[in-house]
Amino acid sequence: MQNNIDKRVLKVIYSKEELEKRISELALWVNETYANTEGLIIVGLLKGCVPFLAQLIKDVTVDHKLDFMIASSYAGGSKSLGSVKIIMDMAEEISGKDVLIVEDVIDSGITLNKVKEILETRNPKSIRILTLLDKPYRRKVALNADKFGFHAPDEFLVGFGLDYQEEMRNLPYIGIFNKEYL
């Protein structure tokens, strides 16, 4: 695999195989958690969730609807700006429904916390959060995922949905970005 590593990646920390295995385990959690649910809505936070969500729903066996939101506290760079902008809202009505927010990474938690606050005003039956990567040591708000794939290191990560200036999301692995390319 080392020969196929993007030159902007210092080190792969989660291989394609490791990601696939863990995401299958997370899908089992979704199936168990929502086994007796009617009206599950899975909300993907774009753009980073796409590879994770696409892989996840292959193994999700409970009926669900998919919807998406775009919210950002980043401006195409590598640091959270702190203020949150809702760029695209979801289309589905969530009142009385179970909502599962799917995110690629929780870092400061600012963006996701704002999204959760907005969705709570719409009276869902429940809201849970599933993230592929968790960086709890970076939190600026009191927010935790209900389930996560991996505790991620305090590094700038790219691949599998994670980007640098909207690029590198397509890498089939997650790696540490080489800051020489900043």
Short mmCIF file of N, CA and C in Angstrom, two decimals:
data_model
loop_
_atom_site.label_atom_id
_atom_site.label_comp_id
_atom_site.label_asym_id
_atom_site.label_seq_id
_atom_site.Cartn_x
_atom_site.Cartn_y
_atom_site.Cartn_z
N MET A 1 0.82 -1.20 0.00
CA MET A 1 0.00 0.00 0.00
C MET A 1 0.86 1.26 0.00
N GLN A 2 2.02 1.21 0.56
CA GLN A 2 2.88 2.39 0.68
C GLN A 2 3.15 3.05 -0.67
N ASN A 3 3.21 2.27 -1.74
CA ASN A 3 3.47 2.83 -3.07
C ASN A 3 2.30 3.67 -3.58
N ASN A 4 1.10 3.42 -3.07
CA ASN A 4 -0.09 4.12 -3.53
C ASN A 4 -0.47 5.29 -2.63
N ILE A 5 0.43 5.72 -1.77
CA ILE A 5 0.14 6.80 -0.84
C ILE A 5 0.39 8.15 -1.51
N ASP A 6 -0.57 9.04 -1.38
CA ASP A 6 -0.42 10.39 -1.91
C ASP A 6 0.80 11.06 -1.28
N LYS A 7 1.58 11.77 -2.07
CA LYS A 7 2.82 12.38 -1.57
C LYS A 7 2.56 13.44 -0.51
N ARG A 8 1.31 13.94 -0.42
CA ARG A 8 0.98 14.95 0.59
C ARG A 8 0.61 14.33 1.94
N VAL A 9 0.62 12.99 1.99
CA VAL A 9 0.29 12.27 3.22
C VAL A 9 1.58 11.78 3.87
N LEU A 10 1.80 12.19 5.11
CA LEU A 10 2.98 11.75 5.86
C LEU A 10 2.89 10.29 6.25
N LYS A 11 1.70 9.90 6.72
CA LYS A 11 1.53 8.55 7.26
C LYS A 11 0.06 8.17 7.22
N VAL A 12 -0.24 6.96 6.80
CA VAL A 12 -1.60 6.44 6.85
C VAL A 12 -1.87 5.97 8.27
N ILE A 13 -2.99 6.44 8.84
CA ILE A 13 -3.32 5.98 10.20
C ILE A 13 -4.49 5.00 10.22
N TYR A 14 -5.36 5.06 9.21
CA TYR A 14 -6.45 4.08 9.08
C TYR A 14 -6.50 3.64 7.62
N SER A 15 -6.21 2.38 7.37
CA SER A 15 -6.21 1.84 6.01
C SER A 15 -7.65 1.64 5.53
N LYS A 16 -7.78 1.41 4.24
CA LYS A 16 -9.08 1.12 3.64
C LYS A 16 -9.73 -0.06 4.35
N GLU A 17 -8.95 -1.10 4.61
CA GLU A 17 -9.48 -2.31 5.25
C GLU A 17 -9.91 -2.04 6.69
N GLU A 18 -9.13 -1.26 7.42
CA GLU A 18 -9.50 -0.91 8.80
C GLU A 18 -10.78 -0.09 8.83
N LEU A 19 -10.91 0.84 7.89
CA LEU A 19 -12.11 1.66 7.81
C LEU A 19 -13.33 0.80 7.50
N GLU A 20 -13.22 -0.07 6.51
CA GLU A 20 -14.35 -0.92 6.13
C GLU A 20 -14.79 -1.80 7.29
N LYS A 21 -13.85 -2.39 8.01
CA LYS A 21 -14.17 -3.26 9.14
C LYS A 21 -14.90 -2.49 10.24
N ARG A 22 -14.37 -1.34 10.60
CA ARG A 22 -14.98 -0.55 11.67
C ARG A 22 -16.34 -0.01 11.26
N ILE A 23 -16.49 0.40 10.02
CA ILE A 23 -17.77 0.92 9.56
C ILE A 23 -18.83 -0.17 9.56
N SER A 24 -18.46 -1.41 9.23
CA SER A 24 -19.41 -2.53 9.34
C SER A 24 -19.88 -2.70 10.77
N GLU A 25 -18.96 -2.55 11.72
CA GLU A 25 -19.32 -2.64 13.14
C GLU A 25 -20.26 -1.49 13.54
N LEU A 26 -20.01 -0.31 13.01
CA LEU A 26 -20.88 0.83 13.31
C LEU A 26 -22.27 0.63 12.71
N ALA A 27 -22.36 0.00 11.55
CA ALA A 27 -23.66 -0.30 10.94
C ALA A 27 -24.45 -1.26 11.83
N LEU A 28 -23.77 -2.22 12.44
CA LEU A 28 -24.45 -3.12 13.38
C LEU A 28 -25.04 -2.34 14.54
N TRP A 29 -24.29 -1.35 15.04
CA TRP A 29 -24.80 -0.50 16.13
C TRP A 29 -26.06 0.23 15.67
N VAL A 30 -26.05 0.77 14.45
CA VAL A 30 -27.24 1.45 13.91
C VAL A 30 -28.41 0.47 13.85
N ASN A 31 -28.17 -0.73 13.34
CA ASN A 31 -29.24 -1.73 13.23
C ASN A 31 -29.82 -2.10 14.59
N GLU A 32 -28.97 -2.26 15.59
CA GLU A 32 -29.43 -2.60 16.93
C GLU A 32 -30.14 -1.42 17.59
N THR A 33 -29.58 -0.25 17.45
CA THR A 33 -30.14 0.95 18.09
C THR A 33 -31.51 1.29 17.54
N TYR A 34 -31.70 1.10 16.25
CA TYR A 34 -32.94 1.51 15.60
C TYR A 34 -33.79 0.32 15.14
N ALA A 35 -33.60 -0.84 15.76
CA ALA A 35 -34.31 -2.06 15.35
C ALA A 35 -35.83 -1.90 15.41
N ASN A 36 -36.33 -1.19 16.39
CA ASN A 36 -37.78 -1.04 16.56
C ASN A 36 -38.25 0.37 16.24
N THR A 37 -37.56 1.02 15.36
CA THR A 37 -37.86 2.41 15.02
C THR A 37 -38.62 2.49 13.71
N GLU A 38 -39.62 3.34 13.71
CA GLU A 38 -40.30 3.69 12.47
C GLU A 38 -39.97 5.15 12.19
N GLY A 39 -39.52 5.43 11.02
CA GLY A 39 -39.27 6.82 10.67
C GLY A 39 -37.88 7.31 10.98
N LEU A 40 -36.87 6.45 10.84
CA LEU A 40 -35.49 6.89 11.03
C LEU A 40 -35.06 7.77 9.86
N ILE A 41 -34.47 8.90 10.21
CA ILE A 41 -33.88 9.78 9.20
C ILE A 41 -32.40 9.91 9.51
N ILE A 42 -31.58 9.50 8.55
CA ILE A 42 -30.13 9.64 8.68
C ILE A 42 -29.74 10.92 7.97
N VAL A 43 -29.12 11.82 8.72
CA VAL A 43 -28.73 13.13 8.18
C VAL A 43 -27.22 13.17 8.05
N GLY A 44 -26.75 13.21 6.83
CA GLY A 44 -25.33 13.31 6.57
C GLY A 44 -24.90 14.76 6.50
N LEU A 45 -23.82 15.07 7.20
CA LEU A 45 -23.28 16.43 7.13
C LEU A 45 -22.24 16.48 6.02
N LEU A 46 -22.61 17.17 4.97
CA LEU A 46 -21.76 17.27 3.78
C LEU A 46 -20.64 18.27 4.01
N LYS A 47 -19.57 18.07 3.35
CA LYS A 47 -19.30 17.13 2.30
C LYS A 47 -18.54 15.93 2.84
N GLY A 48 -17.93 16.09 3.99
CA GLY A 48 -17.02 15.08 4.51
C GLY A 48 -17.61 13.72 4.81
N CYS A 49 -18.93 13.67 5.06
CA CYS A 49 -19.54 12.39 5.45
C CYS A 49 -19.71 11.42 4.30
N VAL A 50 -19.58 11.87 3.07
CA VAL A 50 -19.99 11.06 1.91
C VAL A 50 -19.35 9.67 1.87
N PRO A 51 -18.03 9.51 1.91
CA PRO A 51 -17.48 8.15 1.87
C PRO A 51 -17.93 7.29 3.06
N PHE A 52 -17.93 7.87 4.25
CA PHE A 52 -18.35 7.16 5.46
C PHE A 52 -19.81 6.74 5.35
N LEU A 53 -20.68 7.66 5.00
CA LEU A 53 -22.10 7.37 4.91
C LEU A 53 -22.40 6.35 3.82
N ALA A 54 -21.74 6.48 2.67
CA ALA A 54 -21.95 5.53 1.57
C ALA A 54 -21.56 4.12 2.00
N GLN A 55 -20.46 3.99 2.71
CA GLN A 55 -20.02 2.68 3.19
C GLN A 55 -20.96 2.17 4.29
N LEU A 56 -21.37 3.05 5.18
CA LEU A 56 -22.22 2.69 6.31
C LEU A 56 -23.56 2.11 5.86
N ILE A 57 -24.24 2.80 4.96
CA ILE A 57 -25.60 2.37 4.62
C ILE A 57 -25.64 1.06 3.84
N LYS A 58 -24.51 0.62 3.32
CA LYS A 58 -24.46 -0.69 2.67
C LYS A 58 -24.82 -1.80 3.66
N ASP A 59 -24.50 -1.58 4.94
CA ASP A 59 -24.75 -2.60 5.96
C ASP A 59 -25.88 -2.22 6.92
N VAL A 60 -26.53 -1.09 6.71
CA VAL A 60 -27.67 -0.71 7.54
C VAL A 60 -28.90 -1.40 6.98
N THR A 61 -29.53 -2.23 7.80
CA THR A 61 -30.66 -3.03 7.34
C THR A 61 -32.01 -2.46 7.78
N VAL A 62 -32.02 -1.50 8.69
CA VAL A 62 -33.28 -0.89 9.12
C VAL A 62 -33.72 0.14 8.09
N ASP A 63 -35.03 0.24 7.90
CA ASP A 63 -35.56 1.23 6.95
C ASP A 63 -35.20 2.63 7.43
N HIS A 64 -34.86 3.48 6.48
CA HIS A 64 -34.49 4.85 6.82
C HIS A 64 -34.61 5.73 5.58
N LYS A 65 -34.69 7.02 5.83
CA LYS A 65 -34.59 8.01 4.77
C LYS A 65 -33.26 8.72 4.95
N LEU A 66 -32.69 9.16 3.85
CA LEU A 66 -31.45 9.92 3.88
C LEU A 66 -31.73 11.38 3.60
N ASP A 67 -31.06 12.23 4.32
CA ASP A 67 -31.11 13.66 4.04
C ASP A 67 -29.73 14.24 4.34
N PHE A 68 -29.54 15.48 3.95
CA PHE A 68 -28.22 16.09 4.08
C PHE A 68 -28.31 17.54 4.51
N MET A 69 -27.25 17.98 5.15
CA MET A 69 -27.08 19.39 5.49
C MET A 69 -25.63 19.77 5.18
N ILE A 70 -25.43 21.03 4.89
CA ILE A 70 -24.07 21.57 4.82
C ILE A 70 -24.00 22.69 5.85
N ALA A 71 -23.10 22.52 6.78
CA ALA A 71 -22.83 23.54 7.80
C ALA A 71 -21.33 23.61 7.96
N SER A 72 -20.81 24.81 8.15
CA SER A 72 -19.36 24.92 8.21
C SER A 72 -18.89 25.98 9.18
N SER A 73 -17.80 25.66 9.86
CA SER A 73 -17.07 26.66 10.65
C SER A 73 -15.65 26.75 10.12
N TYR A 74 -15.43 26.15 8.96
CA TYR A 74 -14.13 26.21 8.28
C TYR A 74 -14.31 27.02 7.01
N ALA A 75 -13.26 27.66 6.57
CA ALA A 75 -13.33 28.44 5.33
C ALA A 75 -12.33 27.89 4.32
N GLY A 76 -12.39 26.59 4.09
CA GLY A 76 -11.50 25.97 3.11
C GLY A 76 -10.09 25.77 3.63
N GLY A 77 -9.87 26.02 4.88
CA GLY A 77 -8.53 25.86 5.45
C GLY A 77 -8.49 24.70 6.41
N SER A 78 -7.64 24.80 7.41
CA SER A 78 -7.45 23.69 8.33
C SER A 78 -7.85 24.02 9.76
N LYS A 79 -8.32 25.25 10.01
CA LYS A 79 -8.68 25.64 11.37
C LYS A 79 -10.12 26.11 11.42
N SER A 80 -10.83 25.69 12.48
CA SER A 80 -12.20 26.11 12.70
C SER A 80 -12.24 27.60 13.00
N LEU A 81 -13.21 28.29 12.40
CA LEU A 81 -13.33 29.73 12.61
C LEU A 81 -14.15 30.08 13.84
N GLY A 82 -14.94 29.12 14.33
CA GLY A 82 -15.73 29.37 15.53
C GLY A 82 -17.18 29.72 15.25
N SER A 83 -17.48 30.49 14.21
CA SER A 83 -18.87 30.80 13.88
C SER A 83 -19.36 29.78 12.86
N VAL A 84 -20.65 29.48 12.92
CA VAL A 84 -21.21 28.42 12.08
C VAL A 84 -22.16 29.01 11.06
N LYS A 85 -22.03 28.54 9.84
CA LYS A 85 -22.91 28.97 8.76
C LYS A 85 -23.63 27.74 8.21
N ILE A 86 -24.97 27.80 8.15
CA ILE A 86 -25.76 26.74 7.52
C ILE A 86 -25.85 27.09 6.04
N ILE A 87 -25.22 26.28 5.23
CA ILE A 87 -25.15 26.55 3.79
C ILE A 87 -26.30 25.88 3.06
N MET A 88 -26.68 24.68 3.51
CA MET A 88 -27.81 23.95 2.92
C MET A 88 -28.54 23.21 4.03
N ASP A 89 -29.83 23.45 4.14
CA ASP A 89 -30.64 22.78 5.16
C ASP A 89 -31.24 21.50 4.59
N MET A 90 -31.65 20.63 5.48
CA MET A 90 -32.25 19.37 5.05
C MET A 90 -33.67 19.59 4.54
N ALA A 91 -34.18 18.63 3.77
CA ALA A 91 -35.51 18.74 3.17
C ALA A 91 -36.58 18.00 3.97
N GLU A 92 -36.21 16.91 4.64
CA GLU A 92 -37.17 16.07 5.36
C GLU A 92 -37.72 16.76 6.60
N GLU A 93 -38.99 16.48 6.88
CA GLU A 93 -39.63 16.90 8.13
C GLU A 93 -39.23 15.88 9.19
N ILE A 94 -38.72 16.34 10.34
CA ILE A 94 -38.22 15.40 11.35
C ILE A 94 -39.05 15.35 12.63
N SER A 95 -40.12 16.11 12.70
CA SER A 95 -40.96 16.12 13.90
C SER A 95 -41.46 14.70 14.20
N GLY A 96 -41.20 14.24 15.43
CA GLY A 96 -41.63 12.91 15.85
C GLY A 96 -40.80 11.76 15.30
N LYS A 97 -39.73 12.05 14.59
CA LYS A 97 -38.89 11.01 13.99
C LYS A 97 -37.57 10.86 14.75
N ASP A 98 -36.99 9.69 14.61
CA ASP A 98 -35.64 9.46 15.14
C ASP A 98 -34.64 9.96 14.11
N VAL A 99 -33.68 10.75 14.58
CA VAL A 99 -32.69 11.36 13.70
C VAL A 99 -31.30 10.88 14.11
N LEU A 100 -30.55 10.41 13.12
CA LEU A 100 -29.15 10.04 13.34
C LEU A 100 -28.30 10.96 12.47
N ILE A 101 -27.51 11.80 13.13
CA ILE A 101 -26.59 12.69 12.41
C ILE A 101 -25.30 11.92 12.17
N VAL A 102 -24.86 11.87 10.92
CA VAL A 102 -23.63 11.18 10.55
C VAL A 102 -22.59 12.22 10.13
N GLU A 103 -21.45 12.17 10.79
CA GLU A 103 -20.38 13.15 10.60
C GLU A 103 -19.07 12.42 10.35
N ASP A 104 -18.15 13.07 9.65
CA ASP A 104 -16.84 12.46 9.42
C ASP A 104 -15.94 12.59 10.64
N VAL A 105 -15.91 13.78 11.25
CA VAL A 105 -15.03 14.00 12.41
C VAL A 105 -15.66 15.05 13.32
N ILE A 106 -15.56 14.81 14.62
CA ILE A 106 -15.92 15.85 15.60
C ILE A 106 -14.62 16.36 16.18
N ASP A 107 -14.41 17.64 15.97
CA ASP A 107 -13.18 18.30 16.42
C ASP A 107 -13.57 19.27 17.54
N SER A 108 -13.75 20.53 17.24
CA SER A 108 -14.15 21.51 18.26
C SER A 108 -15.57 21.22 18.73
N GLY A 109 -16.39 20.64 17.85
CA GLY A 109 -17.79 20.36 18.17
C GLY A 109 -18.71 21.54 17.90
N ILE A 110 -18.15 22.67 17.53
CA ILE A 110 -18.95 23.89 17.34
C ILE A 110 -19.98 23.72 16.24
N THR A 111 -19.56 23.24 15.08
CA THR A 111 -20.48 23.07 13.95
C THR A 111 -21.57 22.08 14.28
N LEU A 112 -21.19 20.92 14.76
CA LEU A 112 -22.16 19.87 15.06
C LEU A 112 -23.11 20.30 16.17
N ASN A 113 -22.62 20.99 17.17
CA ASN A 113 -23.46 21.47 18.26
C ASN A 113 -24.55 22.40 17.72
N LYS A 114 -24.17 23.29 16.80
CA LYS A 114 -25.14 24.21 16.20
C LYS A 114 -26.17 23.45 15.37
N VAL A 115 -25.73 22.48 14.60
CA VAL A 115 -26.65 21.66 13.81
C VAL A 115 -27.63 20.94 14.74
N LYS A 116 -27.12 20.36 15.82
CA LYS A 116 -27.98 19.66 16.77
C LYS A 116 -29.00 20.61 17.39
N GLU A 117 -28.57 21.81 17.77
CA GLU A 117 -29.49 22.81 18.34
C GLU A 117 -30.60 23.15 17.34
N ILE A 118 -30.24 23.34 16.10
CA ILE A 118 -31.24 23.65 15.06
C ILE A 118 -32.23 22.51 14.91
N LEU A 119 -31.73 21.28 14.84
CA LEU A 119 -32.62 20.12 14.67
C LEU A 119 -33.50 19.90 15.89
N GLU A 120 -33.00 20.18 17.08
CA GLU A 120 -33.81 20.02 18.29
C GLU A 120 -35.04 20.92 18.29
N THR A 121 -34.96 22.08 17.64
CA THR A 121 -36.11 22.99 17.58
C THR A 121 -37.22 22.44 16.69
N ARG A 122 -36.93 21.40 15.94
CA ARG A 122 -37.91 20.80 15.02
C ARG A 122 -38.62 19.60 15.63
N ASN A 123 -38.44 19.39 16.92
CA ASN A 123 -39.15 18.37 17.70
C ASN A 123 -39.01 16.93 17.22
N PRO A 124 -37.80 16.47 16.99
CA PRO A 124 -37.64 15.05 16.65
C PRO A 124 -37.90 14.19 17.88
N LYS A 125 -38.21 12.93 17.65
CA LYS A 125 -38.38 11.98 18.76
C LYS A 125 -37.05 11.80 19.49
N SER A 126 -35.97 11.68 18.72
CA SER A 126 -34.63 11.55 19.30
C SER A 126 -33.60 12.06 18.30
N ILE A 127 -32.45 12.45 18.84
CA ILE A 127 -31.31 12.81 18.00
C ILE A 127 -30.09 12.09 18.56
N ARG A 128 -29.41 11.36 17.70
CA ARG A 128 -28.15 10.73 18.07
C ARG A 128 -27.09 11.16 17.06
N ILE A 129 -25.84 11.02 17.49
CA ILE A 129 -24.72 11.41 16.65
C ILE A 129 -23.78 10.22 16.47
N LEU A 130 -23.45 9.96 15.22
CA LEU A 130 -22.48 8.92 14.86
C LEU A 130 -21.38 9.60 14.05
N THR A 131 -20.15 9.48 14.52
CA THR A 131 -19.02 10.07 13.80
C THR A 131 -17.96 9.01 13.55
N LEU A 132 -17.30 9.11 12.43
CA LEU A 132 -16.22 8.18 12.14
C LEU A 132 -15.02 8.45 13.04
N LEU A 133 -14.66 9.72 13.16
CA LEU A 133 -13.48 10.10 13.96
C LEU A 133 -13.89 11.05 15.07
N ASP A 134 -13.30 10.86 16.23
CA ASP A 134 -13.58 11.73 17.37
C ASP A 134 -12.27 12.29 17.91
N LYS A 135 -12.28 13.59 18.15
CA LYS A 135 -11.13 14.28 18.76
C LYS A 135 -11.64 15.00 20.01
N PRO A 136 -11.96 14.24 21.08
CA PRO A 136 -12.59 14.86 22.26
C PRO A 136 -11.71 15.89 22.96
N TYR A 137 -10.43 15.78 22.83
CA TYR A 137 -9.49 16.71 23.47
C TYR A 137 -9.49 18.08 22.79
N ARG A 138 -10.17 18.20 21.64
CA ARG A 138 -10.24 19.47 20.92
C ARG A 138 -11.56 20.21 21.14
N ARG A 139 -12.46 19.64 21.95
CA ARG A 139 -13.80 20.21 22.13
C ARG A 139 -13.77 21.61 22.71
N LYS A 140 -14.64 22.44 22.15
CA LYS A 140 -14.86 23.78 22.68
C LYS A 140 -16.27 23.91 23.23
N VAL A 141 -17.09 22.87 23.04
CA VAL A 141 -18.46 22.83 23.56
C VAL A 141 -18.69 21.46 24.19
N ALA A 142 -19.72 21.38 25.04
CA ALA A 142 -20.05 20.11 25.69
C ALA A 142 -20.89 19.27 24.73
N LEU A 143 -20.22 18.45 23.95
CA LEU A 143 -20.89 17.62 22.95
C LEU A 143 -20.11 16.33 22.79
N ASN A 144 -20.83 15.22 22.80
CA ASN A 144 -20.19 13.92 22.56
C ASN A 144 -21.01 13.12 21.57
N ALA A 145 -20.35 12.30 20.81
CA ALA A 145 -21.03 11.39 19.89
C ALA A 145 -21.65 10.25 20.69
N ASP A 146 -22.77 9.74 20.20
CA ASP A 146 -23.36 8.54 20.80
C ASP A 146 -22.54 7.32 20.44
N LYS A 147 -21.88 7.37 19.30
CA LYS A 147 -21.01 6.29 18.85
C LYS A 147 -19.97 6.88 17.90
N PHE A 148 -18.75 6.35 17.97
CA PHE A 148 -17.69 6.82 17.08
C PHE A 148 -16.89 5.63 16.59
N GLY A 149 -16.19 5.85 15.49
CA GLY A 149 -15.37 4.80 14.92
C GLY A 149 -14.00 4.70 15.56
N PHE A 150 -13.29 5.82 15.59
CA PHE A 150 -11.93 5.85 16.12
C PHE A 150 -11.70 7.15 16.89
N HIS A 151 -10.91 7.08 17.96
CA HIS A 151 -10.35 8.30 18.55
C HIS A 151 -9.18 8.69 17.66
N ALA A 152 -9.25 9.87 17.09
CA ALA A 152 -8.24 10.31 16.13
C ALA A 152 -7.14 11.10 16.83
N PRO A 153 -5.93 11.01 16.30
CA PRO A 153 -4.83 11.78 16.88
C PRO A 153 -4.99 13.28 16.60
N ASP A 154 -4.30 14.08 17.37
CA ASP A 154 -4.35 15.53 17.21
C ASP A 154 -3.45 15.95 16.05
N GLU A 155 -3.89 15.60 14.86
CA GLU A 155 -3.16 15.88 13.62
C GLU A 155 -4.16 16.37 12.59
N PHE A 156 -3.66 17.03 11.56
CA PHE A 156 -4.50 17.43 10.44
C PHE A 156 -4.63 16.23 9.52
N LEU A 157 -5.84 15.67 9.45
CA LEU A 157 -6.08 14.43 8.73
C LEU A 157 -6.77 14.69 7.39
N VAL A 158 -6.45 13.84 6.42
CA VAL A 158 -7.05 13.92 5.09
C VAL A 158 -7.40 12.51 4.61
N GLY A 159 -8.30 12.47 3.64
CA GLY A 159 -8.70 11.21 3.04
C GLY A 159 -10.04 10.73 3.57
N PHE A 160 -10.68 9.88 2.81
CA PHE A 160 -11.96 9.28 3.16
C PHE A 160 -12.97 10.34 3.62
N GLY A 161 -13.04 11.43 2.86
CA GLY A 161 -13.98 12.51 3.15
C GLY A 161 -13.34 13.72 3.78
N LEU A 162 -12.23 13.54 4.44
CA LEU A 162 -11.52 14.66 5.07
C LEU A 162 -10.67 15.36 4.02
N ASP A 163 -10.70 16.69 4.03
CA ASP A 163 -10.07 17.40 2.93
C ASP A 163 -9.04 18.43 3.38
N TYR A 164 -8.25 18.84 2.42
CA TYR A 164 -7.45 20.05 2.52
C TYR A 164 -7.86 20.90 1.34
N GLN A 165 -8.48 22.04 1.61
CA GLN A 165 -8.98 22.95 0.58
C GLN A 165 -9.81 22.23 -0.47
N GLU A 166 -10.73 21.40 0.01
CA GLU A 166 -11.69 20.65 -0.81
C GLU A 166 -11.06 19.53 -1.64
N GLU A 167 -9.79 19.25 -1.45
CA GLU A 167 -9.13 18.16 -2.17
C GLU A 167 -8.78 17.04 -1.21
N MET A 168 -8.47 15.90 -1.76
CA MET A 168 -7.98 14.71 -1.05
C MET A 168 -9.09 13.92 -0.35
N ARG A 169 -10.36 14.32 -0.51
CA ARG A 169 -11.47 13.58 0.10
C ARG A 169 -11.57 12.17 -0.47
N ASN A 170 -11.09 11.98 -1.69
CA ASN A 170 -11.25 10.72 -2.41
C ASN A 170 -10.26 9.64 -2.01
N LEU A 171 -9.28 9.96 -1.19
CA LEU A 171 -8.31 8.93 -0.79
C LEU A 171 -9.04 7.81 -0.04
N PRO A 172 -8.72 6.55 -0.31
CA PRO A 172 -9.44 5.43 0.31
C PRO A 172 -8.99 5.13 1.74
N TYR A 173 -8.11 5.92 2.27
CA TYR A 173 -7.57 5.75 3.62
C TYR A 173 -7.58 7.13 4.29
N ILE A 174 -7.26 7.15 5.59
CA ILE A 174 -7.11 8.41 6.31
C ILE A 174 -5.65 8.52 6.73
N GLY A 175 -5.08 9.68 6.43
CA GLY A 175 -3.68 9.89 6.75
C GLY A 175 -3.41 11.26 7.33
N ILE A 176 -2.21 11.42 7.82
CA ILE A 176 -1.76 12.70 8.37
C ILE A 176 -1.23 13.55 7.22
N PHE A 177 -1.78 14.75 7.10
CA PHE A 177 -1.39 15.67 6.03
C PHE A 177 0.01 16.21 6.28
N ASN A 178 0.80 16.23 5.22
CA ASN A 178 2.15 16.78 5.29
C ASN A 178 2.06 18.30 5.18
N LYS A 179 2.34 18.99 6.28
CA LYS A 179 2.16 20.44 6.33
C LYS A 179 3.12 21.21 5.42
N GLU A 180 4.08 20.53 4.83
CA GLU A 180 4.94 21.18 3.84
C GLU A 180 4.13 21.62 2.62
N TYR A 181 2.94 21.04 2.45
CA TYR A 181 2.08 21.36 1.31
C TYR A 181 1.05 22.44 1.64
N LEU A 182 1.13 23.02 2.83
CA LEU A 182 0.21 24.11 3.19
C LEU A 182 0.49 25.34 2.36
#
